[in-house]
C-alpha cells in the first residue's frame, strides 16, 4: 500500500524560545547559513550537551536535507536530524522544537519508506504535542498537513489511517485563528489550497500576495518567499499541470519516496520507537 505522510515546512521555522537564541549556531540559522548553523550546533552539543543545541542541529539538518540536498545525502541529513532530536528529547522530553521536529521528521522517513507504521507514529507524536500545547497554531497546522498529505493518497490511505481533506481544512481553519501565526503555516496552507477547487486556488493567490508582502524575518523565510513565487505564477496561469508541479517543487524532500531504495543506494530504515514510548 502506497503511503505518503505529511511533508511540512513548519518544523524548519519554529519560533525559538528566548533561552535558545544564545545557542551556538542560532545566528547563522537566522541568517540562512544552514550548514554553519548545523556544524556549530553539533559542535556545541558534543562539547556541552544541551537539548537546545541538539534541537537546533535537528532543525538545521531538516532544512538542509529538505531544500539543499537530494538522494543519499538528503536521507543521511534526515536520519542525523532524527538522532539529534532524540538526543534533545532524552535531555528534555517536552522540548518544544525537538518534539514537533521529530514528529515531522518521522513523517518524512515514512514518506521515503511508504510504511503505515511511520505515518501513524508521526500523527501520534503531533497529537501528543497538541495535548501539551493546545493553543499552538503550528501543532494544529502540522496535524492538518498530515491529514492533507495522507488524503491525497486515495481511499485506501484514508481508510487505513482515517485521514481526510475535509479534516485538514478544518484543522487549518482552527490553526489560522490562534495566536502567534507563523509564515511557514501560511505557506503550507497555500500549498494545500493550491490543490483544491477554483475558489480555493483564488484564496491561495490572495494569501500568497499577503505573505510575500511580509518582510522575511530571517534567511530561511526568504527562501520560502522565493519558493512561493513560481507557485503563484502557476496558480495565476490556471494550468493544472503547472500548478501540480509548483506544489511539488515547493515542498521539502521532494522525491524522497525514490531515494535510498534498491537500484539506487539502499539505506536502512531509521528505527521506529515502540508505540508506547515516551513520545
CSV table of C-alpha atoms in Angstrom, one decimal:
chain,number,residue,atom,x,y,z
A,1,UNK,CA,0.0,0.0,0.0
A,2,UNK,CA,1.4,3.4,-1.0
A,3,UNK,CA,1.6,5.8,1.9
A,4,UNK,CA,2.8,9.3,1.9
A,5,UNK,CA,2.8,11.2,5.2
A,6,UNK,CA,2.9,14.9,6.0
A,7,UNK,CA,5.6,17.0,4.3
A,8,UNK,CA,5.7,20.3,6.1
A,9,UNK,CA,7.9,23.3,6.3
A,10,UNK,CA,6.7,24.1,9.8
A,11,UNK,CA,9.5,22.5,11.8
A,12,UNK,CA,12.1,24.5,9.9
A,13,UNK,CA,10.8,27.8,11.2
A,14,UNK,CA,9.6,27.0,14.7
A,15,UNK,CA,9.9,30.1,16.9
A,16,UNK,CA,12.8,29.6,19.2
A,17,UNK,CA,12.5,30.2,22.9
A,18,UNK,CA,14.5,33.1,24.3
A,19,UNK,CA,16.9,30.8,26.1
A,20,UNK,CA,17.7,29.1,22.7
A,21,UNK,CA,18.6,32.3,20.9
A,22,UNK,CA,22.0,32.2,22.6
A,23,UNK,CA,22.6,28.6,21.3
A,24,UNK,CA,25.8,28.5,19.1
A,25,UNK,CA,24.6,28.4,15.5
A,26,UNK,CA,21.3,30.3,16.1
A,27,UNK,CA,22.5,33.5,14.5
A,28,UNK,CA,23.7,31.5,11.5
A,29,UNK,CA,20.3,29.8,11.2
A,30,UNK,CA,18.6,33.2,11.3
A,31,UNK,CA,20.9,34.5,8.6
A,32,UNK,CA,20.2,31.4,6.4
A,33,UNK,CA,23.6,29.9,6.7
A,34,UNK,CA,22.2,26.5,7.5
A,35,UNK,CA,25.4,24.5,7.0
A,36,UNK,CA,27.2,26.7,9.5
A,37,UNK,CA,24.3,26.5,11.9
A,38,UNK,CA,24.2,22.7,11.9
A,39,UNK,CA,28.0,22.5,12.3
A,40,UNK,CA,28.1,25.0,15.2
A,41,UNK,CA,25.1,23.4,17.0
A,42,UNK,CA,26.6,19.9,16.6
A,43,UNK,CA,29.9,21.0,18.0
A,44,UNK,CA,28.2,22.7,20.9
A,45,UNK,CA,26.2,19.6,21.6
A,46,UNK,CA,29.3,17.5,21.6
A,47,UNK,CA,31.3,19.9,23.9
A,48,UNK,CA,28.4,20.6,26.3
A,49,UNK,CA,25.3,18.6,25.5
A,50,UNK,CA,22.1,20.6,25.8
A,51,UNK,CA,18.6,20.0,24.5
A,52,UNK,CA,18.7,23.3,22.7
A,53,UNK,CA,21.9,22.5,20.8
A,54,UNK,CA,20.7,19.1,19.7
A,55,UNK,CA,17.3,20.6,18.7
A,56,UNK,CA,18.9,23.4,16.6
A,57,UNK,CA,21.1,20.8,14.9
A,58,UNK,CA,18.0,18.8,14.1
A,59,UNK,CA,16.2,21.8,12.6
A,60,UNK,CA,19.1,22.9,10.5
A,61,UNK,CA,19.6,19.3,9.2
A,62,UNK,CA,16.0,19.1,8.2
A,63,UNK,CA,16.2,22.3,6.2
A,64,UNK,CA,19.5,21.2,4.6
A,65,UNK,CA,18.2,17.8,3.6
A,66,UNK,CA,14.8,19.2,2.6
A,67,UNK,CA,15.9,22.0,0.4
A,68,UNK,CA,19.7,21.9,-0.3
A,69,UNK,CA,20.4,18.2,-0.9
A,70,UNK,CA,18.9,15.2,-2.8
A,71,UNK,CA,19.2,11.5,-2.8
A,72,UNK,CA,21.5,9.7,-0.3
A,73,UNK,CA,22.9,13.0,1.2
A,74,UNK,CA,19.3,14.2,1.9
A,75,UNK,CA,18.4,10.9,3.6
A,76,UNK,CA,21.6,11.0,5.7
A,77,UNK,CA,20.7,14.5,6.8
A,78,UNK,CA,17.2,13.4,7.7
A,79,UNK,CA,18.5,10.4,9.8
A,80,UNK,CA,21.0,12.6,11.6
A,81,UNK,CA,18.3,15.1,12.4
A,82,UNK,CA,16.2,12.3,13.9
A,83,UNK,CA,19.2,11.3,16.0
A,84,UNK,CA,19.7,14.9,17.1
A,85,UNK,CA,16.1,15.3,18.0
A,86,UNK,CA,16.1,12.1,20.0
A,87,UNK,CA,19.1,13.3,21.9
A,88,UNK,CA,17.3,16.6,22.7
A,89,UNK,CA,14.2,14.7,23.9
A,90,UNK,CA,16.4,12.5,26.0
A,91,UNK,CA,17.6,15.6,27.9
A,92,UNK,CA,14.2,17.4,27.8
A,93,UNK,CA,11.2,15.2,26.9
A,94,UNK,CA,8.9,18.2,26.4
A,95,UNK,CA,11.3,20.3,24.4
A,96,UNK,CA,9.1,22.4,22.1
A,97,UNK,CA,11.3,22.4,19.0
A,98,UNK,CA,12.6,18.9,19.3
A,99,UNK,CA,9.2,17.3,19.9
A,100,UNK,CA,7.5,18.7,16.8
A,101,UNK,CA,10.6,18.5,14.6
A,102,UNK,CA,10.9,14.8,15.5
A,103,UNK,CA,7.2,14.1,14.7
A,104,UNK,CA,7.6,15.8,11.3
A,105,UNK,CA,10.9,14.1,10.5
A,106,UNK,CA,9.4,10.7,11.2
A,107,UNK,CA,6.7,11.6,8.7
A,108,UNK,CA,9.4,12.2,6.1
A,109,UNK,CA,11.0,8.8,6.8
A,110,UNK,CA,7.6,7.3,6.4
A,111,UNK,CA,7.2,9.0,3.0
A,112,UNK,CA,10.6,7.5,2.0
A,113,UNK,CA,9.7,4.0,3.1
A,114,UNK,CA,5.9,4.2,2.4
A,115,UNK,CA,5.1,2.5,5.7
A,116,UNK,CA,1.8,2.8,7.6
A,117,UNK,CA,3.6,2.5,11.0
A,118,UNK,CA,5.6,5.6,10.4
A,119,UNK,CA,2.6,7.6,9.3
A,120,UNK,CA,0.8,6.6,12.5
A,121,UNK,CA,3.8,7.4,14.6
A,122,UNK,CA,4.0,10.8,13.1
A,123,UNK,CA,0.4,11.5,13.8
A,124,UNK,CA,0.7,10.1,17.3
A,125,UNK,CA,3.6,12.4,18.1
A,126,UNK,CA,1.8,15.5,16.7
A,127,UNK,CA,-1.3,14.7,18.7
A,128,UNK,CA,0.8,14.4,21.9
A,129,UNK,CA,2.3,17.8,21.1
A,130,UNK,CA,-1.2,19.3,20.8
A,131,UNK,CA,-2.1,17.9,24.2
A,132,UNK,CA,0.9,19.7,25.7
A,133,UNK,CA,0.2,22.9,23.8
A,134,UNK,CA,-3.5,23.0,22.9
A,135,UNK,CA,-3.3,26.7,21.7
A,136,UNK,CA,-0.3,26.2,19.5
A,137,UNK,CA,-1.0,27.1,15.8
A,138,UNK,CA,2.0,25.2,14.4
A,139,UNK,CA,0.9,22.0,16.1
A,140,UNK,CA,-2.6,22.1,14.6
A,141,UNK,CA,-1.1,23.1,11.3
A,142,UNK,CA,1.1,20.0,11.4
A,143,UNK,CA,-1.8,17.8,12.0
A,144,UNK,CA,-3.7,19.5,9.2
A,145,UNK,CA,-0.7,18.8,6.9
A,146,UNK,CA,-0.7,15.1,8.0
A,147,UNK,CA,-4.4,14.7,7.0
A,148,UNK,CA,-3.9,16.6,3.7
A,149,UNK,CA,-0.9,14.5,2.6
A,150,UNK,CA,-2.4,11.1,3.5
A,151,UNK,CA,-5.8,12.0,2.0
A,152,UNK,CA,-4.0,12.7,-1.3
A,153,UNK,CA,-3.0,9.1,-1.5
A,154,UNK,CA,-6.5,7.8,-2.2
A,155,UNK,CA,-9.3,5.9,-0.5
A,156,UNK,CA,-7.0,3.1,0.8
A,157,UNK,CA,-4.8,5.5,2.7
A,158,UNK,CA,-7.9,7.3,4.0
A,159,UNK,CA,-9.4,4.0,5.1
A,160,UNK,CA,-6.3,2.7,6.9
A,161,UNK,CA,-5.3,5.9,8.6
A,162,UNK,CA,-8.5,7.9,9.0
A,163,UNK,CA,-7.3,11.0,7.1
A,164,UNK,CA,-9.5,13.4,5.1
A,165,UNK,CA,-9.0,16.6,3.2
A,166,UNK,CA,-12.1,18.0,5.0
A,167,UNK,CA,-10.5,17.4,8.4
A,168,UNK,CA,-7.3,19.1,7.1
A,169,UNK,CA,-9.3,22.1,6.1
A,170,UNK,CA,-11.0,22.2,9.5
A,171,UNK,CA,-7.6,22.0,11.3
A,172,UNK,CA,-6.1,24.7,9.2
A,173,UNK,CA,-9.1,27.0,10.0
A,174,UNK,CA,-8.5,26.3,13.7
A,175,UNK,CA,-4.8,27.0,13.4
A,176,UNK,CA,-5.0,30.2,11.5
A,177,UNK,CA,-7.0,32.0,14.2
A,178,UNK,CA,-4.7,31.0,17.0
A,179,UNK,CA,-2.1,33.5,18.4
A,180,UNK,CA,1.5,33.7,17.1
A,181,UNK,CA,0.7,32.8,13.5
A,182,UNK,CA,3.9,31.9,11.6
A,183,UNK,CA,4.7,32.3,7.9
A,184,UNK,CA,5.5,28.6,7.4
A,185,UNK,CA,2.0,27.7,8.5
A,186,UNK,CA,0.5,30.2,6.0
A,187,UNK,CA,2.9,28.7,3.3
A,188,UNK,CA,1.6,25.2,3.9
A,189,UNK,CA,-2.0,26.3,3.8
A,190,UNK,CA,-1.3,28.0,0.4
A,191,UNK,CA,0.1,24.7,-0.9
A,192,UNK,CA,-3.0,22.9,0.5
A,193,UNK,CA,-5.4,25.4,-1.2
A,194,UNK,CA,-3.5,25.1,-4.5
A,195,UNK,CA,-4.6,21.5,-4.8
A,196,UNK,CA,-8.3,22.5,-4.2
A,197,UNK,CA,-11.1,23.8,-6.4
A,198,UNK,CA,-11.2,27.2,-8.1
A,199,UNK,CA,-12.3,29.2,-5.0
A,200,UNK,CA,-9.5,27.5,-3.0
A,201,UNK,CA,-7.0,28.5,-5.7
A,202,UNK,CA,-8.2,32.1,-5.7
A,203,UNK,CA,-7.8,32.2,-1.9
A,204,UNK,CA,-4.3,30.7,-2.3
A,205,UNK,CA,-3.3,33.6,-4.6
A,206,UNK,CA,-4.7,36.2,-2.2
A,207,UNK,CA,-2.9,34.6,0.8
A,208,UNK,CA,0.3,34.4,-1.2
A,209,UNK,CA,0.2,38.1,-2.0
A,210,UNK,CA,-0.2,38.8,1.7
A,211,UNK,CA,2.7,36.5,2.6
A,212,UNK,CA,5.0,38.0,0.0
A,213,UNK,CA,4.2,41.4,1.3
A,214,UNK,CA,5.6,40.5,4.8
A,215,UNK,CA,9.4,41.2,5.1
A,216,UNK,CA,11.2,37.9,5.7
A,217,UNK,CA,12.3,37.8,9.3
A,218,UNK,CA,15.3,35.6,8.6
A,219,UNK,CA,17.3,34.0,5.9
A,220,UNK,CA,15.3,30.8,5.7
A,221,UNK,CA,12.0,32.7,5.4
A,222,UNK,CA,13.5,34.5,2.5
A,223,UNK,CA,14.0,31.0,0.9
A,224,UNK,CA,10.3,30.3,1.4
A,225,UNK,CA,9.4,33.5,-0.4
A,226,UNK,CA,11.4,32.5,-3.4
A,227,UNK,CA,9.9,29.0,-3.4
A,228,UNK,CA,6.4,30.5,-3.3
A,229,UNK,CA,6.8,32.8,-6.4
A,230,UNK,CA,6.7,30.1,-9.0
A,231,UNK,CA,3.6,28.5,-7.4
A,232,UNK,CA,1.8,31.9,-7.5
A,233,UNK,CA,2.7,32.2,-11.2
A,234,UNK,CA,1.4,28.7,-11.8
A,235,UNK,CA,-1.9,29.4,-10.0
A,236,UNK,CA,-2.4,32.6,-12.0
A,237,UNK,CA,-2.0,30.6,-15.2
A,238,UNK,CA,-4.8,28.2,-14.2
A,239,UNK,CA,-2.8,25.4,-15.8
A,240,UNK,CA,-3.4,22.2,-13.7
A,241,UNK,CA,0.0,20.7,-14.8
A,242,UNK,CA,1.9,23.8,-13.8
A,243,UNK,CA,0.1,24.1,-10.5
A,244,UNK,CA,0.8,20.5,-9.6
A,245,UNK,CA,4.5,21.0,-10.5
A,246,UNK,CA,4.6,24.2,-8.5
A,247,UNK,CA,3.1,22.4,-5.4
A,248,UNK,CA,5.7,19.6,-5.6
A,249,UNK,CA,8.7,21.9,-6.2
A,250,UNK,CA,7.7,24.0,-3.2
A,251,UNK,CA,7.8,21.1,-0.7
A,252,UNK,CA,10.8,19.8,1.2
A,253,UNK,CA,12.4,16.4,0.4
A,254,UNK,CA,10.6,16.4,-3.0
A,255,UNK,CA,11.3,13.0,-4.5
A,256,UNK,CA,12.3,11.3,-1.2
A,257,UNK,CA,10.0,8.3,-1.9
A,258,UNK,CA,12.6,7.3,-4.6
A,259,UNK,CA,15.7,7.9,-2.5
A,260,UNK,CA,17.7,5.2,-0.7
A,261,UNK,CA,15.9,2.3,-2.5
A,262,UNK,CA,17.1,-0.7,-4.4
A,263,UNK,CA,18.7,0.3,-7.8
A,264,UNK,CA,20.0,3.5,-6.2
A,265,UNK,CA,21.8,3.4,-2.9
A,266,UNK,CA,19.8,1.4,-0.4
A,267,UNK,CA,19.6,3.0,3.0
A,268,UNK,CA,18.3,1.2,6.0
A,269,UNK,CA,15.1,2.5,7.7
A,270,UNK,CA,15.6,4.7,10.7
A,271,UNK,CA,14.4,2.6,13.6
A,272,UNK,CA,10.9,3.5,14.8
A,273,UNK,CA,10.4,3.6,18.6
A,274,UNK,CA,7.7,1.5,20.3
A,275,UNK,CA,4.2,3.0,20.1
A,276,UNK,CA,4.1,3.1,23.9
A,277,UNK,CA,7.4,5.0,24.2
A,278,UNK,CA,7.8,8.4,25.8
A,279,UNK,CA,6.6,10.2,22.7
